[in-house]
Amino acid sequence: MSSAKKLQKIEVTAAKPYPVFLGAPLEELGEYLHSQFKDLGHILIITNPVVAELYAERLQKGLLDYRVNFLFVPAGETEKSLERLSQLTTAALRCGSDRHTLVIALGGGVIGDLAGFFASAFMRGIPLIQVPTTLLAQVDSSIGGKVAVNHPAGKNILGAFYPPRAVWTDFTTLDSLPWGEVENGLAESIKHSLIADSGLFEFFETQAESIKQRDASIWREMVTRSVSVKVRIVSQDEREQGERALLNLGHSFGHALETKMNYRGVTHGQGVSIGLVAAAHLANAKGLMTEAEVDGIKRLLNIFGLPISISGQDPQGLLQLMKADKKNQGGRKILILPQGIGQTIISKECTDPEILDAWNQVVEGN
Ligand SMILES: NC(=O)c1ccc[n+]([C@@H]2O[C@H](COP(=O)([O-])OP(=O)(O)OC[C@H]3O[C@@H](n4cnc5c(N)ncnc54)[C@H](O)[C@@H]3O)[C@@H](O)[C@H]2O)c1
């Protein structure tokens, strides 16, 4: 029996179903590929030098029967570009890649999005395995099939829905993740709890200290429960026609802030954190959430060192930036709002003064 059969997995039941393996050792991916791909000869591992230094050897151990090439991409969001895509294509052709090549995306969300988009376009699509190594990638970006590169006009402008054949999640890769990167994943994971799992929110509250101390079994549960939320939502609405939009909770506010600050001085996780607080205040103003619940969210984010306010910003300018949000419909702002803890709604009813009030609650010195 292949060892993959013994691994914990959650199935994404989209048009093309695929498993998300949890606690899957890097060394055992090769065995799984043997069981799934009969005529596979060549593997391209797209990764970055930091991740490769830490984990390439372990992954390679299981791939000895295959011809393997590594393509390295420097770290950073700016690498999600058309230029890098073109360079990857040239390098892939040079090492004899063809329609029977399989891509392994080994890294965080940048590698997952870039390698995924490459896999979707190379020879009109070659198989992709996501091997996420950041918390954000494990709980969020590796699941759901969204792949993309950026364009000077904006983030993720060129992209596709291209589901991987499997997501292979080895929790031990998180051991080396710097805390700043952990925060980005925590913000998304707390977001998942607010959207659809009040039990996970309580878990964050009761296990906060163990999470901060990186207790392995607690992290395992945190990732698994968070993955369950994401899998459930993308399985119901793979192409974001409805329910999947709920995953944008906190992001309309967060993106406006990141854009205003030119992606400097605020990380994505920090932007989401402040965005969650702003959305909670707005929900409170609309009677969807109690003040005690808003305080509970702020307290939780605070415990993990995530910000709940920002100074030196102009709320009016931030409101204006939200007008450009691609989720808006015909001039109406579409906002995702929490309804208590563990439920979320899509609201088309938020007025500019209400949104401005929410910004005022999170911008210090106003
Ligand atoms: N496709 C989606 O659905 C989706 C969802 C959310 C975010 N995203 C995208 O994800 C990207 C952000 O991803 P991210 O937060 O993973 O950042 P990232 O991919 O930039 O990785 C962050 C840093 O962590 C390092 N790193 C990765 N794994 C490591 C490990 N195990 N140990 C030590 N260092 C490690 C990397 O070298 C990198 O410098 C953004 O481009 C965003 O648009 C996509």
Coordinates of C-alpha atoms and ligand atoms in Angstrom, one line a residue:
M1 CA 0.0 0.0 0.0
S2 CA 1.3 3.4 -1.0
S3 CA 2.1 5.5 2.1
A4 CA 0.0 8.3 0.7
K5 CA -3.1 6.1 1.4
K6 CA -2.2 6.3 5.1
L7 CA -1.8 10.1 5.2
Q8 CA -4.5 12.5 6.4
K9 CA -6.1 14.3 3.5
I10 CA -9.0 16.6 2.7
E11 CA -10.5 16.4 -0.8
V12 CA -11.3 19.5 -2.8
T13 CA -14.5 18.5 -4.6
A14 CA -14.2 20.9 -7.5
A15 CA -14.7 20.2 -11.2
K16 CA -11.4 18.4 -11.1
P17 CA -11.1 17.0 -7.5
Y18 CA -7.8 16.9 -5.8
P19 CA -6.4 15.9 -2.4
V20 CA -4.8 18.2 0.1
F21 CA -2.4 15.9 2.0
L22 CA -1.6 17.1 5.5
G23 CA 1.5 16.1 7.5
A24 CA 2.9 14.6 4.3
P25 CA 6.7 14.1 4.5
L26 CA 8.6 15.8 1.6
E27 CA 10.5 12.5 1.1
E28 CA 7.3 10.6 0.3
L29 CA 6.0 12.8 -2.5
G30 CA 8.0 10.7 -5.1
E31 CA 6.2 7.5 -4.0
Y32 CA 2.8 9.3 -4.5
L33 CA 3.8 10.5 -7.9
H34 CA 4.8 6.9 -8.9
S35 CA 1.3 5.7 -7.9
Q36 CA -0.5 8.5 -9.8
F37 CA 1.5 9.2 -13.0
K38 CA 2.4 6.3 -15.2
D39 CA 4.3 8.0 -18.0
L40 CA 6.1 10.7 -16.0
G41 CA 9.7 11.1 -16.9
H42 CA 10.7 14.7 -16.1
I43 CA 10.0 16.9 -13.1
L44 CA 10.6 20.7 -12.8
I45 CA 10.9 21.9 -9.3
I46 CA 10.3 25.7 -9.2
T47 CA 11.5 27.1 -5.9
N48 CA 13.6 29.9 -4.4
P49 CA 17.1 29.6 -3.1
V50 CA 16.2 30.0 0.6
V51 CA 13.6 27.2 0.4
A52 CA 15.8 25.0 -1.7
E53 CA 18.7 25.3 0.7
L54 CA 16.4 24.1 3.5
Y55 CA 14.3 21.5 1.8
A56 CA 15.4 20.5 -1.7
E57 CA 17.5 17.6 -0.5
R58 CA 14.6 16.0 1.4
L59 CA 12.2 16.4 -1.5
Q60 CA 14.8 14.9 -4.0
K61 CA 15.3 11.8 -1.9
G62 CA 12.0 10.4 -3.2
L63 CA 12.5 11.5 -6.8
L64 CA 15.6 9.4 -7.6
D65 CA 13.8 7.6 -10.4
Y66 CA 13.0 10.8 -12.3
R67 CA 15.0 13.3 -14.3
V68 CA 14.7 16.4 -12.1
N69 CA 15.6 20.0 -12.9
F70 CA 15.5 22.9 -10.5
L71 CA 14.5 26.4 -11.6
F72 CA 15.3 29.0 -9.0
V73 CA 13.4 32.3 -8.6
P74 CA 14.7 34.9 -6.2
A75 CA 12.4 35.7 -3.2
G76 CA 10.0 38.6 -3.4
E77 CA 6.6 39.7 -4.8
T78 CA 8.2 41.4 -7.7
E79 CA 9.2 38.0 -9.1
K80 CA 5.5 37.3 -9.9
S81 CA 6.1 39.0 -13.3
L82 CA 5.7 38.3 -17.0
E83 CA 9.5 38.7 -17.3
R84 CA 10.1 35.9 -14.8
L85 CA 7.5 33.8 -16.5
S86 CA 9.3 34.2 -19.8
Q87 CA 12.7 33.4 -18.2
L88 CA 11.2 30.3 -16.6
T89 CA 9.9 29.2 -20.0
T90 CA 13.3 29.6 -21.7
A91 CA 15.0 27.7 -18.9
A92 CA 12.3 24.9 -19.0
L93 CA 12.8 24.4 -22.7
R94 CA 16.5 24.3 -22.3
C95 CA 16.3 21.4 -19.9
G96 CA 14.0 19.5 -22.3
S97 CA 10.6 20.1 -20.7
D98 CA 7.6 18.9 -22.7
R99 CA 4.0 18.0 -22.3
H100 CA 4.9 15.1 -20.0
T101 CA 6.8 17.3 -17.6
L102 CA 5.3 17.8 -14.1
V103 CA 5.8 21.0 -12.1
I104 CA 6.4 21.0 -8.4
A105 CA 5.9 24.4 -6.8
L106 CA 8.1 24.3 -3.6
G107 CA 7.7 27.5 -1.6
G108 CA 5.4 30.2 -0.3
G109 CA 2.5 31.9 -2.1
V110 CA 4.8 33.7 -4.6
I111 CA 6.3 30.5 -5.9
G112 CA 2.9 28.8 -5.8
D113 CA 1.2 31.5 -7.9
L114 CA 4.1 31.9 -10.3
A115 CA 4.9 28.2 -10.8
G116 CA 1.2 27.5 -11.0
F117 CA 0.6 30.1 -13.7
F118 CA 3.7 28.7 -15.6
A119 CA 2.2 25.2 -15.4
S120 CA -1.2 26.4 -16.6
A121 CA 0.3 28.0 -19.7
F122 CA 3.3 25.8 -20.6
M123 CA 2.4 23.6 -23.6
R124 CA -1.3 24.6 -22.8
G125 CA -1.1 23.1 -19.3
I126 CA 1.1 20.5 -17.6
P127 CA 0.4 18.8 -14.2
L128 CA 1.1 20.8 -11.1
I129 CA 1.8 19.7 -7.5
Q130 CA 1.7 22.4 -4.8
V131 CA 4.2 21.9 -2.0
P132 CA 3.5 25.0 0.3
T133 CA 6.2 25.9 2.8
T134 CA 4.8 29.1 4.4
L135 CA 1.8 29.2 6.8
L136 CA 0.0 31.4 4.4
A137 CA 0.6 29.0 1.5
Q138 CA -0.4 26.0 3.6
V139 CA -3.7 27.4 4.9
D140 CA -4.6 29.6 1.9
S141 CA -2.8 30.1 -1.4
S142 CA -2.0 26.5 -2.3
I143 CA -5.7 25.6 -2.1
G144 CA -8.3 26.7 -4.6
G145 CA -6.5 26.8 -7.9
K146 CA -5.9 30.5 -8.3
V147 CA -2.6 31.2 -10.0
A148 CA -1.3 34.5 -11.3
V149 CA 1.4 37.0 -12.1
N150 CA 1.3 40.7 -11.5
H151 CA 1.3 43.5 -14.0
P152 CA 2.3 47.2 -13.5
A153 CA -1.4 47.9 -13.6
G154 CA -2.0 45.7 -10.5
K155 CA -1.6 42.5 -8.5
N156 CA -2.7 39.2 -10.0
I157 CA -3.9 40.9 -13.2
L158 CA -2.9 37.9 -15.4
G159 CA -4.0 34.7 -13.9
A160 CA -6.1 31.5 -14.2
F161 CA -8.0 29.0 -12.3
Y162 CA -5.7 26.0 -12.6
P163 CA -6.2 23.4 -9.9
P164 CA -3.1 21.4 -8.8
R165 CA -3.2 17.6 -9.0
A166 CA -2.4 17.5 -5.3
V167 CA -1.3 19.7 -2.5
W168 CA 1.5 18.1 -0.4
T169 CA 1.7 19.8 2.9
D170 CA 4.6 19.0 5.2
F171 CA 4.1 20.8 8.5
T172 CA 7.8 20.5 9.4
T173 CA 8.7 23.0 6.8
L174 CA 7.1 25.7 9.0
D175 CA 9.8 25.2 11.7
S176 CA 12.2 27.5 9.8
L177 CA 9.6 30.2 9.0
P178 CA 10.5 33.6 10.5
W179 CA 7.8 35.0 12.8
G180 CA 7.0 37.9 10.4
E181 CA 6.0 35.4 7.8
V182 CA 4.0 33.4 10.4
E183 CA 2.0 36.6 11.1
N184 CA 0.9 36.7 7.4
G185 CA -0.5 33.2 7.7
L186 CA -2.1 33.8 11.1
A187 CA -4.0 36.7 9.8
E188 CA -5.5 34.6 7.0
S189 CA -6.2 31.7 9.4
I190 CA -7.9 33.9 11.9
K191 CA -9.9 35.3 9.0
H192 CA -11.0 31.7 8.1
S193 CA -12.2 31.3 11.7
L194 CA -14.3 34.5 11.5
I195 CA -15.8 33.5 8.2
A196 CA -16.9 30.0 9.0
D197 CA -15.6 28.4 12.2
S198 CA -16.3 29.9 15.6
G199 CA -14.7 26.8 17.2
L200 CA -11.4 27.6 15.4
F201 CA -11.7 31.2 16.8
E202 CA -12.0 29.8 20.3
F203 CA -9.1 27.5 19.6
F204 CA -7.0 30.5 18.7
E205 CA -8.1 32.2 22.0
T206 CA -7.4 29.2 24.2
Q207 CA -4.2 28.0 22.5
A208 CA -2.6 31.4 21.8
E209 CA 0.4 30.7 24.0
S210 CA 1.1 27.3 22.5
I211 CA 0.7 28.7 19.0
K212 CA 3.3 31.4 19.9
Q213 CA 5.6 28.8 21.2
R214 CA 5.2 26.8 18.0
D215 CA 3.8 23.7 19.7
A216 CA 3.9 21.2 16.8
S217 CA 0.6 19.4 17.6
I218 CA -1.2 22.7 18.1
W219 CA 0.1 24.0 14.8
R220 CA -1.0 20.8 13.1
E221 CA -4.5 21.3 14.4
M222 CA -4.5 25.0 13.5
V223 CA -3.4 24.4 9.9
T224 CA -5.8 21.4 9.5
R225 CA -8.9 23.3 10.7
S226 CA -8.0 26.3 8.7
V227 CA -7.4 24.2 5.5
S228 CA -10.9 22.6 6.2
V229 CA -12.5 26.1 6.0
K230 CA -10.8 27.0 2.7
V231 CA -11.4 23.6 1.1
R232 CA -15.1 23.8 2.1
I233 CA -15.6 27.2 0.5
V234 CA -13.6 26.6 -2.7
S235 CA -15.3 23.3 -3.2
Q236 CA -18.7 25.0 -3.1
D237 CA -17.7 27.9 -5.4
E238 CA -14.5 27.1 -7.4
R239 CA -14.7 30.1 -9.7
E240 CA -15.8 32.8 -7.2
Q241 CA -19.3 33.2 -8.5
G242 CA -20.6 33.7 -5.0
E243 CA -19.6 32.1 -1.7
R244 CA -15.8 32.2 -2.4
A245 CA -16.0 36.0 -2.2
L246 CA -16.4 35.6 1.6
L247 CA -12.7 34.8 1.7
N248 CA -12.1 38.5 0.9
L249 CA -13.1 39.4 4.5
G250 CA -10.9 42.3 5.6
H251 CA -9.2 42.4 2.2
S252 CA -11.0 45.4 0.7
F253 CA -9.8 47.5 3.6
G254 CA -6.4 45.8 3.7
H255 CA -5.7 46.2 0.0
A256 CA -6.6 49.9 0.1
L257 CA -4.1 50.4 2.9
E258 CA -1.4 48.4 1.2
T259 CA -1.9 50.4 -2.0
K260 CA -1.9 53.7 -0.1
M261 CA 1.4 52.8 1.5
N262 CA 2.9 51.5 -1.7
Y263 CA 3.3 48.0 -0.2
R264 CA 6.0 49.5 2.1
G265 CA 5.7 49.6 5.9
V266 CA 2.7 47.3 6.1
T267 CA 2.8 43.6 5.3
H268 CA -0.1 41.8 3.7
G269 CA -0.9 40.1 7.1
Q270 CA -0.9 43.5 8.9
G271 CA -3.1 45.0 6.2
V272 CA -5.6 42.1 6.6
S273 CA -5.4 42.4 10.4
I274 CA -6.4 46.1 10.3
G275 CA -8.9 45.3 7.6
L276 CA -10.6 42.7 9.8
V277 CA -10.9 45.2 12.6
A278 CA -12.4 47.8 10.2
A279 CA -14.8 45.3 8.9
A280 CA -15.8 44.3 12.4
H281 CA -16.5 48.0 13.3
L282 CA -18.6 48.3 10.2
A283 CA -20.5 45.1 11.1
N284 CA -21.0 46.5 14.6
A285 CA -22.4 49.8 13.2
K286 CA -24.9 47.7 11.1
G287 CA -26.0 45.6 14.1
L288 CA -24.3 42.4 12.8
M289 CA -21.8 42.1 15.6
T290 CA -21.7 43.2 19.3
E291 CA -19.0 45.5 20.7
A292 CA -17.8 42.6 22.9
E293 CA -17.2 40.6 19.7
V294 CA -15.3 43.4 18.1
D295 CA -13.2 43.7 21.2
G296 CA -12.6 39.9 21.2
I297 CA -11.3 40.1 17.6
K298 CA -9.0 43.0 18.5
R299 CA -7.7 41.2 21.6
L300 CA -6.9 38.0 19.6
L301 CA -5.1 39.9 16.9
N302 CA -3.2 41.8 19.5
I303 CA -2.0 38.6 21.3
F304 CA -0.3 37.5 18.1
G305 CA 1.4 40.9 17.5
L306 CA -0.9 41.8 14.6
P307 CA -1.9 45.5 14.4
I308 CA -5.4 46.7 15.0
S309 CA -4.8 50.3 14.0
I310 CA -2.5 52.5 12.0
S311 CA -1.3 56.0 12.4
G312 CA -0.6 58.8 9.9
Q313 CA -3.2 57.8 7.3
D314 CA -6.0 59.8 5.8
P315 CA -9.4 57.9 6.1
Q316 CA -10.9 59.9 3.2
G317 CA -8.1 58.9 0.9
L318 CA -8.4 55.3 2.0
L319 CA -12.2 55.4 1.2
Q320 CA -11.4 56.8 -2.2
L321 CA -9.0 53.9 -2.9
M322 CA -11.8 51.4 -2.1
K323 CA -13.7 52.8 -5.1
A324 CA -11.2 51.0 -7.3
D325 CA -11.8 47.6 -5.8
K326 CA -12.4 45.1 -8.5
K327 CA -15.2 43.4 -6.6
N328 CA -17.4 46.5 -6.7
Q329 CA -20.4 46.3 -9.0
G330 CA -21.8 49.3 -10.9
G331 CA -20.4 51.9 -8.4
R332 CA -21.8 49.9 -5.4
K333 CA -19.2 48.8 -2.9
I334 CA -19.3 45.1 -2.2
L335 CA -18.0 44.4 1.2
I336 CA -17.7 41.2 3.2
L337 CA -18.9 41.7 6.8
P338 CA -18.7 39.3 9.8
Q339 CA -22.0 38.4 11.4
G340 CA -21.0 37.5 14.9
I341 CA -18.0 35.1 15.1
G342 CA -18.0 32.3 12.5
Q343 CA -20.5 33.7 10.0
T344 CA -20.1 36.2 7.2
I345 CA -22.3 38.0 4.7
I346 CA -21.8 39.8 1.4
S347 CA -23.1 43.3 1.8
K348 CA -24.0 45.7 -1.0
E349 CA -25.6 48.1 1.4
C350 CA -22.6 50.0 2.9
T351 CA -22.7 53.7 2.4
D352 CA -19.5 55.9 2.2
P353 CA -20.1 57.6 5.6
E354 CA -20.4 54.1 7.2
I355 CA -17.1 53.0 5.6
L356 CA -15.5 56.3 6.5
D357 CA -16.5 55.7 10.1
A358 CA -15.0 52.3 10.1
W359 CA -11.7 53.8 8.8
N360 CA -11.8 56.4 11.5
Q361 CA -12.0 53.6 14.1
V362 CA -8.7 52.1 12.9
V363 CA -6.8 55.2 12.0
E364 CA -5.1 56.7 15.0
G365 CA -5.1 60.4 15.7
N366 CA -8.4 61.2 14.0
Ligands
LIG1 N1 -3.5 32.0 -5.1 C1 -4.1 32.3 -4.0 O1 -5.3 31.9 -3.8 C2 -3.5 33.3 -3.0 C3 -4.0 33.5 -1.8 C4 -3.3 34.3 -0.9 C5 -2.1 34.9 -1.3 N2 -1.6 34.6 -2.5 C6 -0.3 35.2 -2.9 O2 0.7 34.6 -2.0 C7 1.8 35.5 -2.0 C8 2.3 35.6 -0.6 O3 2.8 34.4 -0.2 P1 3.6 34.1 1.1 O4 3.0 34.9 2.2 O5 3.8 32.7 1.3 O6 5.0 34.9 0.8 P2 6.3 34.4 0.0 O7 6.0 33.4 -1.0 O8 6.9 35.7 -0.6 O9 7.2 33.8 1.1 C9 7.7 34.6 2.1 C10 9.2 34.4 2.4 O10 9.3 33.2 3.1 C11 10.4 32.5 2.7 N3 10.1 31.1 3.0 C12 9.2 30.3 2.4 N4 9.1 29.1 3.0 C13 10.0 29.2 4.0 C14 10.4 28.3 5.0 N5 9.7 27.1 5.2 N6 11.3 28.6 5.9 C15 11.9 29.8 5.8 N7 11.6 30.8 4.9 C16 10.7 30.4 4.0 C17 10.6 32.8 1.2 O11 11.9 32.7 0.8 C18 10.1 34.3 1.2 O12 11.1 35.2 1.3 C19 1.3 36.8 -2.6 O13 1.9 37.0 -3.9 C20 -0.2 36.7 -2.7 O14 -0.7 37.4 -3.8 C21 -2.2 33.8 -3.4

